[in-house]
Coordinates of C-alpha atoms in Angstrom, one line a residue:
X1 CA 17.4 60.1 49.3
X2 CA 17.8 63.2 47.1
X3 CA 15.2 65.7 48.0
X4 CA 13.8 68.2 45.2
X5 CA 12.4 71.6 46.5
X6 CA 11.3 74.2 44.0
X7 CA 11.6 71.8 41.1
X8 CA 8.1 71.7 38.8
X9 CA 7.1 67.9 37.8
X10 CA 8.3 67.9 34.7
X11 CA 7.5 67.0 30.9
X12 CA 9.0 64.3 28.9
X13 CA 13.0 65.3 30.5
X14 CA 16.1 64.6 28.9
X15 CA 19.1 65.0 30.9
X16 CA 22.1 66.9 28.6
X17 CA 25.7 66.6 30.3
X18 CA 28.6 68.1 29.9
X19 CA 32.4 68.4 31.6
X20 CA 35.4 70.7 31.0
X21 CA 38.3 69.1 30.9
X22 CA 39.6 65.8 28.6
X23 CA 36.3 65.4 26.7
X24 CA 36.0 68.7 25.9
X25 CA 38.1 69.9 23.1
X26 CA 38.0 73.5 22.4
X27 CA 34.8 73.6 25.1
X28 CA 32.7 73.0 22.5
X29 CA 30.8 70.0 24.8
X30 CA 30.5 72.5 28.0
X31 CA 29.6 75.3 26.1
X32 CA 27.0 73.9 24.2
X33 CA 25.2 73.0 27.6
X34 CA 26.0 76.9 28.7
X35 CA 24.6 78.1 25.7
X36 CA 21.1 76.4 26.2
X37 CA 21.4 77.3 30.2
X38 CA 21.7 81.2 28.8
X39 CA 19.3 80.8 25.7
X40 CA 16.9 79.0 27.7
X41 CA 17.3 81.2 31.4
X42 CA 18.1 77.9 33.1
X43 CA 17.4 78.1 37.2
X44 CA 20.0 76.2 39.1
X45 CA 18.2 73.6 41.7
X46 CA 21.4 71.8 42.7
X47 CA 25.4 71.8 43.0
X48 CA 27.2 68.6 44.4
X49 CA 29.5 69.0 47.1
X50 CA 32.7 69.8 45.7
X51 CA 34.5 68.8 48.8
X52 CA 34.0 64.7 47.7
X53 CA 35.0 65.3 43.7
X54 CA 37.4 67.4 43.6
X55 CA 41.3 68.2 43.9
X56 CA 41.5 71.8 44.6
X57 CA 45.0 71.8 44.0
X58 CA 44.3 70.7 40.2
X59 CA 41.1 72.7 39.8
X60 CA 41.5 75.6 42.2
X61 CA 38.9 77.9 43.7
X62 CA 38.3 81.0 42.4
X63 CA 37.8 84.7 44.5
X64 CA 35.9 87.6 43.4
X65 CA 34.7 91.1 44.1
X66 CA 30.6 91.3 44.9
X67 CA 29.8 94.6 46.1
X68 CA 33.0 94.8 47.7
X69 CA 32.8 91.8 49.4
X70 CA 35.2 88.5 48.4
X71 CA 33.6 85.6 47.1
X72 CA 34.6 82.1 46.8
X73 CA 33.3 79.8 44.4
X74 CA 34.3 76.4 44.3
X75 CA 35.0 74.2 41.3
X76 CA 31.5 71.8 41.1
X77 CA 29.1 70.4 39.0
X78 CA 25.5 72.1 38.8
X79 CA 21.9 70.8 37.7
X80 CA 19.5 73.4 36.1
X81 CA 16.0 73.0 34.6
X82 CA 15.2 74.6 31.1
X83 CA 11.6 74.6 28.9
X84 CA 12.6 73.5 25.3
X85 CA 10.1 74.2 22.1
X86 CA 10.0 70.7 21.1
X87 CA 6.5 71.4 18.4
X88 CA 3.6 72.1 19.5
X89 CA 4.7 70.2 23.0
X90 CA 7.5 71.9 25.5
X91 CA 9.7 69.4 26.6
X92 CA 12.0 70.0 30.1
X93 CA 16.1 69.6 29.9
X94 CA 17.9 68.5 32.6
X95 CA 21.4 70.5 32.2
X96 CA 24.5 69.2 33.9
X97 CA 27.4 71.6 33.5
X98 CA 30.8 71.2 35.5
X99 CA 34.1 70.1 35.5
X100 CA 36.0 66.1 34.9
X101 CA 35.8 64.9 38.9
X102 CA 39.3 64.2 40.0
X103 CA 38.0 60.9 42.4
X104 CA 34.9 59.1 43.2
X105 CA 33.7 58.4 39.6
X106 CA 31.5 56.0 40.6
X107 CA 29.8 58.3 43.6
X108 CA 29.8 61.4 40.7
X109 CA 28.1 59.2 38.4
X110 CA 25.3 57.8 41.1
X111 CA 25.0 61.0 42.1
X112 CA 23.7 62.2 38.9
X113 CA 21.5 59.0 38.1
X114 CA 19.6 60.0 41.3
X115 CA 18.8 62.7 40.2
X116 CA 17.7 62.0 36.9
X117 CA 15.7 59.2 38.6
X118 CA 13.6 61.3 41.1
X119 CA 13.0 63.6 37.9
X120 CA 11.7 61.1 35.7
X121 CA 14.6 62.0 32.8
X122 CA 14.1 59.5 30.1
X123 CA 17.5 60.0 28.4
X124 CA 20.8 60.8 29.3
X125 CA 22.6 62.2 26.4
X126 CA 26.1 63.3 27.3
X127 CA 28.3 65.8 25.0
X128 CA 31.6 65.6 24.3
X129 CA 34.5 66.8 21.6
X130 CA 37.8 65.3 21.0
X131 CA 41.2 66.5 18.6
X132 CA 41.3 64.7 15.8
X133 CA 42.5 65.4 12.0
X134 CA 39.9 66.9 10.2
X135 CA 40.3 69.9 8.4
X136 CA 38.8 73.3 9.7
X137 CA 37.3 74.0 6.2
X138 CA 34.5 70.7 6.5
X139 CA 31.8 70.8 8.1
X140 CA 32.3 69.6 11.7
X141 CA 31.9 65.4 12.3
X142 CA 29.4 64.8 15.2
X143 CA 28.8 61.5 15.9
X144 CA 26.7 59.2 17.8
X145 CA 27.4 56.5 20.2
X146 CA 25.6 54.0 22.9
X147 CA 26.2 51.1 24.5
X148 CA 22.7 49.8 23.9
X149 CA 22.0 47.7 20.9
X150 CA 18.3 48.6 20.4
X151 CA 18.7 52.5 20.9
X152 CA 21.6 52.3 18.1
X153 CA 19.0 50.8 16.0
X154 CA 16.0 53.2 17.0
X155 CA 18.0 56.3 16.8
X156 CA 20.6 55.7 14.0
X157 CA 23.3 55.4 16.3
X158 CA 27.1 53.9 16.5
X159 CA 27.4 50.7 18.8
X160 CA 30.5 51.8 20.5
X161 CA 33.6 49.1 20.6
X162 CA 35.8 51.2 21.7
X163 CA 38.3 49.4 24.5
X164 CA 41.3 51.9 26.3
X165 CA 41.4 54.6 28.7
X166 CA 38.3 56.7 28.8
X167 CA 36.7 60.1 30.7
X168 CA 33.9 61.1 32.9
X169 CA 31.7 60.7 29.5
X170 CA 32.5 57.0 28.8
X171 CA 32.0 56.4 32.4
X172 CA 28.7 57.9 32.7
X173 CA 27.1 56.6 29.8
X174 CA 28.2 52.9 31.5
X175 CA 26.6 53.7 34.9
X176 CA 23.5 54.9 32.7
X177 CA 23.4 51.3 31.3
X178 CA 23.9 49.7 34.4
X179 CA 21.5 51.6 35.6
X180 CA 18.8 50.9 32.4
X181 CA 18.6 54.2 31.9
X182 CA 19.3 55.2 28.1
X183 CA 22.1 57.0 27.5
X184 CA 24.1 58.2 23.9
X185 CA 26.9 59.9 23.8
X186 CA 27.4 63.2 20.8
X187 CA 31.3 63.6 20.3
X188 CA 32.4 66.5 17.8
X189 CA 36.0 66.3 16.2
X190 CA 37.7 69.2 16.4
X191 CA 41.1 70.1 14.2
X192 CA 43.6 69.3 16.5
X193 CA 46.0 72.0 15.2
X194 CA 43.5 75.0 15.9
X195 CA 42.5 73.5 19.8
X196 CA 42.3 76.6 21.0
X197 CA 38.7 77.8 22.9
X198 CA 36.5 78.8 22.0
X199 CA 35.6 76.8 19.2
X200 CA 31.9 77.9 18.4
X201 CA 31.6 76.1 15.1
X202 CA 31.8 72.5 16.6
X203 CA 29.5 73.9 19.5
X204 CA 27.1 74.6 16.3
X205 CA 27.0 71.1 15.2
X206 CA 27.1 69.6 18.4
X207 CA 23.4 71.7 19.3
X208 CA 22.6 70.6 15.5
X209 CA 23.0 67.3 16.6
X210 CA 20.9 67.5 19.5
X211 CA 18.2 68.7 17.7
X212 CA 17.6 65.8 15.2
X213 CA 18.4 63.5 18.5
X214 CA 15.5 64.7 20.8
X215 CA 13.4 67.1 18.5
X216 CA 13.9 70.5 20.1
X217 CA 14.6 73.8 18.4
X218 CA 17.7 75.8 19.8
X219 CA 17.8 80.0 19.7
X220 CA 21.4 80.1 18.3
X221 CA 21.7 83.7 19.6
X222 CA 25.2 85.0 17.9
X223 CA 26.6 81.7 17.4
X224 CA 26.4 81.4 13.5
X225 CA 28.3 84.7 13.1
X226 CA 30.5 83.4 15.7
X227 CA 30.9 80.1 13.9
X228 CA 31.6 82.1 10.3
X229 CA 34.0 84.3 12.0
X230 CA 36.3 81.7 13.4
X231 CA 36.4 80.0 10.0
X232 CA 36.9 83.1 8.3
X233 CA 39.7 84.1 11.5
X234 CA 41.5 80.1 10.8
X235 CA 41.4 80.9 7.1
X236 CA 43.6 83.9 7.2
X237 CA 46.3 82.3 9.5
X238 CA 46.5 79.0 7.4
X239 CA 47.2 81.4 4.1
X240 CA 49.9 83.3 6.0
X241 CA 52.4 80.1 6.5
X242 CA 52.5 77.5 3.3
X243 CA 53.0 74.7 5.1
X244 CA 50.0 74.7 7.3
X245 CA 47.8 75.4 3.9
X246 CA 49.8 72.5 2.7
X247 CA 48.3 70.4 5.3
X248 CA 45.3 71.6 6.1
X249 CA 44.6 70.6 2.0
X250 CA 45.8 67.6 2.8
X251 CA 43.4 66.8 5.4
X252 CA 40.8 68.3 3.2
X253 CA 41.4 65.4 0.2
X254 CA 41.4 62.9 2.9
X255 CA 38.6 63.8 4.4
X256 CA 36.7 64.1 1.2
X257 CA 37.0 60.8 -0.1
X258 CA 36.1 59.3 3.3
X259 CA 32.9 61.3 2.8
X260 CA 31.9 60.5 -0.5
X261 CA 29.5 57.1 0.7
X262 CA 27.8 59.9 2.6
X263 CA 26.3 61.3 -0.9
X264 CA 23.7 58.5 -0.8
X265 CA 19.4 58.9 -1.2
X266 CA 19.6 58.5 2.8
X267 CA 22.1 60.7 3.5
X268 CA 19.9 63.9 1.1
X269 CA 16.4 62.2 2.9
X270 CA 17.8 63.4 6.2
X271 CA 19.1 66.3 5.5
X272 CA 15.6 67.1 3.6
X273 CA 14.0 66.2 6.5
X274 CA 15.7 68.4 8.7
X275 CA 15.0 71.4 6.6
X276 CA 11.3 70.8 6.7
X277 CA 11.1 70.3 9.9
X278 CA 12.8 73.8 10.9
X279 CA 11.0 75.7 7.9
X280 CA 7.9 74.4 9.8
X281 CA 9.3 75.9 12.9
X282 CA 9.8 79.3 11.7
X283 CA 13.4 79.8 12.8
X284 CA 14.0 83.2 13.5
X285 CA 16.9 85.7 12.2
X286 CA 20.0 83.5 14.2
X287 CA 19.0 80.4 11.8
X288 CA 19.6 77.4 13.3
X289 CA 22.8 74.8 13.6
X290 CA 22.6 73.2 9.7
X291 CA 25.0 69.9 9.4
X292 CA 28.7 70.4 10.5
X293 CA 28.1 73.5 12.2
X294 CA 26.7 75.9 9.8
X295 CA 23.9 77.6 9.2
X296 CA 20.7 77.6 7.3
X297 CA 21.7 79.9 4.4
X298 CA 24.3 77.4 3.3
X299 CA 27.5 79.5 3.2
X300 CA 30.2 77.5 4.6
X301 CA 32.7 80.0 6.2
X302 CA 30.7 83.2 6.0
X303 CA 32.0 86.3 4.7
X304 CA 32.6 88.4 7.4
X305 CA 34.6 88.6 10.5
X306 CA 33.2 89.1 13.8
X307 CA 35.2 90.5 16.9
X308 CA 35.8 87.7 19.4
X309 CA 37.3 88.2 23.2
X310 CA 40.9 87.2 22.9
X311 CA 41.4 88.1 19.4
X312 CA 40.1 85.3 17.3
X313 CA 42.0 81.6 16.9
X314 CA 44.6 81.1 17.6
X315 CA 47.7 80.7 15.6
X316 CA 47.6 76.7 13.4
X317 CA 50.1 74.2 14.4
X318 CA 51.6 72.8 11.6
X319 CA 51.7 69.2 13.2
X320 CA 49.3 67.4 15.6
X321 CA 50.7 67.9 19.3
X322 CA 51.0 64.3 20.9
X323 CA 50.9 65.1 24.3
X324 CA 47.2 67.3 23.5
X325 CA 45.6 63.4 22.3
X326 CA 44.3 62.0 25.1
X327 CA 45.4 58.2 25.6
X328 CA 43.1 55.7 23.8
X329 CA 42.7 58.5 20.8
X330 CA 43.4 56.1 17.7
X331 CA 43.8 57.4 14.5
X332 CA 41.8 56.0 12.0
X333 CA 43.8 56.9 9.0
X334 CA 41.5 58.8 7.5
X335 CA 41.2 62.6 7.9
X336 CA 39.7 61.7 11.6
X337 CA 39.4 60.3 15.2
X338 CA 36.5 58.0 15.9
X339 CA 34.3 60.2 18.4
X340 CA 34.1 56.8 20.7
X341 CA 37.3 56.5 21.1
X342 CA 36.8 58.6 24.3
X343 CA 34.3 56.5 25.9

């Protein structure tokens, strides 16, 4: 029996997940959920024992200096609560941040449906982002997948068919099912040859994505300049070696063709929709996440650079790195991965 103390009955919850590790390309899936904990001033209620999940030889323990005294924090997996802007109704998140388990799966994943069953969470929605070939230049592909039939249908969703090797995510959204509880799955493709974190502009378009999925407006905070300044960052390192701009146009023709069905009366409808819906909200000056990662005042890329810890991107590979696709990744010989090819 899991026993909540301090923790408000909440309204309408949808549980958000995230893990470092294999389904997080670039972090774009973890720190999307970090972002909202920050934005929103998340409170932490619980932490499960890292002692049952985790190797500490693969994901070590980390000390630091607090007042002078040494601290120890152990690699884990924490629960906080948040208060979204969802209209004229708050709605509560659930936020589940930590790192791919290294055993117990099965415990992890009870774990976390106990929770979300003592707090009432109506959703599970579990982020993710895998390498794939799509160029940097496109806006980012987020899509979205469930096992359930009817919830593909009610939500414009994938089925996923995927069969292989999968993560923490894949697993998850199956105990979810098991369990009844629904459950989709948000996977971002990130360009494999710039995999790199941080990689804010697929964190963009993963919160994008989340907002169309569960009606909540997200305070972007610095990400959109962020987002700009990466492009802007990849840009300039592509141009300095030919045969990376070579390819990266490549992937560019690729991936436009595969998108030209996409220019379809639905396709504008949605997009329409989306923009009334946030004019209605009044967004304030951060703009919010705008399809593939961009942001309300339409310029793809930006036109500025913005300083970023480590010194911007890092330098493009000029072809994709083998051992950096996880098993089960299949190329779809298009210009990109399919997102539930991870789980």
């Amino acid at each position: 029996m899991i026993e909540l103390e301090g923790v408000p009955e909440l309204i309408d919850p949808v549980m958000i997940c995230a893990f470092e590790g294999w389904n997080d390309a670039g972090d774009a899936a973890s720190t999307a959920v970090g972002h909202l904990d920050r934005e929103w001033k998340g409170e932490v209620f619980a932490a499960l024992d890292a002692e049952d999940y985790y190797d500490f030889q693969v994901n070590r323990p980390t000390v630091s200096l607090d007042g002078g005294i040494r601290k120890v924090t152990w690699p884990t997996t924490r629960l906080s609560v948040v208060r979204a802007s969802a209209g004229d109704r708050p709605r509560d998140l659930v936020l589940v941040r930590g790192i791919e388990p290294s055993m117990r799966w099965r415990s992890f994943c009870n774990e976390i449906l106990g929770f979300a069953h003592e707090l009432g969470v109506e959703m599970v929605v579990v982020l993710g982002a895998l390498l794939g070939d799509t160029p940097h230049t496109r806006p980012v592909p987020v899509s979205g997948v469930t096992s359930d039939p009817d919830l593909a249908d009610s939500l414009d969703l994938e089925e996923t068919r995927y069969e292989g090797p999968t993560g923490i995510v894949g697993i998850l959204q199956e105990a979810c099912s098991h369990a009844g509880v629904p459950a989709v799955s948000l996977w971002a493709a990130v360009p494999h040859y710039v995999s790199q974190p941080p990689n804010p502009k697929a964190t963009l378009a993963l919160l994008n994505r989340l907002e169309d999925l569960i009606g909540i407006r997200v305070p972007l905070g610095e990400l959109p300049e962020d987002a700009r300044a990466w492009q802007l960052g990849v840009d300039q390192l592509a141009a300095e070696d030919s045969e990376v701009a070579e390819y990266v146009q490549s992937l560019e023709e690729a991936r436009d063709t595969a998108d030209l069905p996409e220019a379809s009366g639905e396709a504008i409808a949605r997009e329409f929709e989306r923009y009334l819906r946030r004019r209605d909200g009044q967004p304030g000056p951060g703009g919010h996440a705008t399809e593939g990662g961009g942001v309300a005042d339409g310029r793809e890329g930006g036109a500025y650079r913005r300083d970023t810890p480590g010194g911007g991107p890092a330098r493009p590979r000029r072809t994709p790195p083998k051992d950096e696709t996880p098993d089960g990744a299949e190329d779809r010989g298009d210009g990109e991965d399919r997102p539930e090819e991870r789980g």
